[in-house]
Amino acid sequence: MDIPSATAPDLALTKKHAGLREAAAELEAVFLAQMLKSAGVGKTSEAFGGGIGEEQFSSFLADQQARAFAQSGGVGLAEHIFKAMVARAT
C-alpha cells in the first residue's frame, strides 16, 4: 500500500496547523486547570496536615492533572478552538 507524499504547500500548512493545534491544547489545559481548582481539586485536606508546603504545591498538581487530561483528549474544547483558529487564519 502506497502512502501519498505531502507536497510543499501541504507541509507548510501542516507546520502552521501544528502550532495552532498546540496553542489550542494549551488553552484547553489552562481552562481545565481553572475548572479543577474551582471544583476543589488540589485543596489540602485537614486530615493529612501537610502544612504550608502542601498548600503551595497543590496548585501544581491541579495544573499537571489538567495537562494530562487535555493531552488524552480532554473535553473536546481544543478541537473547537483549533477549528476556529484555522477558519480565522484562512
Short mmCIF file of C-alpha atoms in Angstrom, two decimals:
data_model
loop_
_atom_site.label_atom_id
_atom_site.label_comp_id
_atom_site.label_asym_id
_atom_site.label_seq_id
_atom_site.Cartn_x
_atom_site.Cartn_y
_atom_site.Cartn_z
CA MET A 1 0.00 0.00 0.00
CA ASP A 2 1.47 3.35 -1.06
CA ILE A 3 1.35 6.29 1.28
CA PRO A 4 0.76 9.55 -0.58
CA SER A 5 3.56 12.04 -0.13
CA ALA A 6 2.81 15.55 1.02
CA THR A 7 3.54 18.45 -1.26
CA ALA A 8 5.48 21.52 -0.12
CA PRO A 9 2.33 23.66 0.46
CA ASP A 10 0.78 20.77 2.41
CA LEU A 11 3.85 20.63 4.66
CA ALA A 12 3.72 24.38 5.28
CA LEU A 13 0.05 24.14 6.26
CA THR A 14 0.80 21.16 8.47
CA LYS A 15 3.52 23.07 10.35
CA LYS A 16 1.28 26.12 10.70
CA HIS A 17 -1.61 23.97 11.89
CA ALA A 18 0.64 22.13 14.33
CA GLY A 19 1.34 25.41 16.09
CA LEU A 20 -2.36 26.28 16.16
CA ARG A 21 -3.25 22.83 17.49
CA GLU A 22 -0.61 23.12 20.21
CA ALA A 23 -1.93 26.55 21.23
CA ALA A 24 -5.50 25.22 21.33
CA ALA A 25 -4.44 22.27 23.50
CA GLU A 26 -2.58 24.62 25.87
CA LEU A 27 -5.64 26.85 26.17
CA GLU A 28 -7.80 23.83 26.98
CA ALA A 29 -5.29 22.72 29.63
CA VAL A 30 -5.35 26.17 31.27
CA PHE A 31 -9.15 26.19 31.18
CA LEU A 32 -9.34 22.71 32.70
CA ALA A 33 -6.83 23.67 35.42
CA GLN A 34 -9.03 26.58 36.43
CA MET A 35 -12.09 24.34 36.44
CA LEU A 36 -10.32 21.74 38.59
CA LYS A 37 -9.17 24.40 41.04
CA SER A 38 -12.71 25.82 41.25
CA ALA A 39 -14.01 22.32 41.90
CA GLY A 40 -11.61 21.94 44.81
CA VAL A 41 -9.11 19.54 43.27
CA GLY A 42 -5.75 20.06 44.90
CA LYS A 43 -7.09 21.67 48.06
CA THR A 44 -5.43 20.33 51.14
CA SER A 45 -7.48 18.22 53.47
CA GLU A 46 -7.15 18.81 57.14
CA ALA A 47 -6.76 15.09 57.80
CA PHE A 48 -3.26 14.93 56.31
CA GLY A 49 -2.00 18.22 57.70
CA GLY A 50 0.66 18.77 55.05
CA GLY A 51 1.24 22.31 56.16
CA ILE A 52 2.30 25.28 54.10
CA GLY A 53 4.30 23.19 51.62
CA GLU A 54 1.28 21.13 50.66
CA GLU A 55 -0.79 24.29 50.22
CA GLN A 56 1.82 25.89 47.96
CA PHE A 57 2.34 22.89 45.71
CA SER A 58 -1.25 21.66 45.44
CA SER A 59 -1.91 24.06 42.54
CA PHE A 60 0.87 22.34 40.59
CA LEU A 61 -0.96 19.05 40.98
CA ALA A 62 -4.15 20.51 39.51
CA ASP A 63 -2.16 22.04 36.62
CA GLN A 64 -0.48 18.73 35.78
CA GLN A 65 -3.72 16.79 36.05
CA ALA A 66 -5.35 19.28 33.66
CA ARG A 67 -2.46 18.95 31.17
CA ALA A 68 -2.67 15.17 31.29
CA PHE A 69 -6.43 15.32 30.81
CA ALA A 70 -6.09 17.72 27.85
CA GLN A 71 -3.37 15.56 26.23
CA SER A 72 -5.57 12.49 26.45
CA GLY A 73 -8.41 14.17 24.60
CA GLY A 74 -9.80 16.48 27.23
CA VAL A 75 -13.38 17.59 26.82
CA GLY A 76 -13.08 18.43 23.13
CA LEU A 77 -12.59 22.14 23.66
CA ALA A 78 -9.17 22.18 21.97
CA GLU A 79 -10.62 20.81 18.72
CA HIS A 80 -13.27 23.54 18.61
CA ILE A 81 -10.69 26.22 19.37
CA PHE A 82 -8.36 24.80 16.70
CA LYS A 83 -11.09 24.81 14.05
CA ALA A 84 -11.99 28.40 14.91
CA MET A 85 -8.36 29.49 14.66
CA VAL A 86 -7.90 27.72 11.32
CA ALA A 87 -11.06 29.36 9.98
CA ARG A 88 -9.79 32.79 11.05
CA ALA A 89 -6.31 32.16 9.62
CA THR A 90 -7.64 31.43 6.14
#
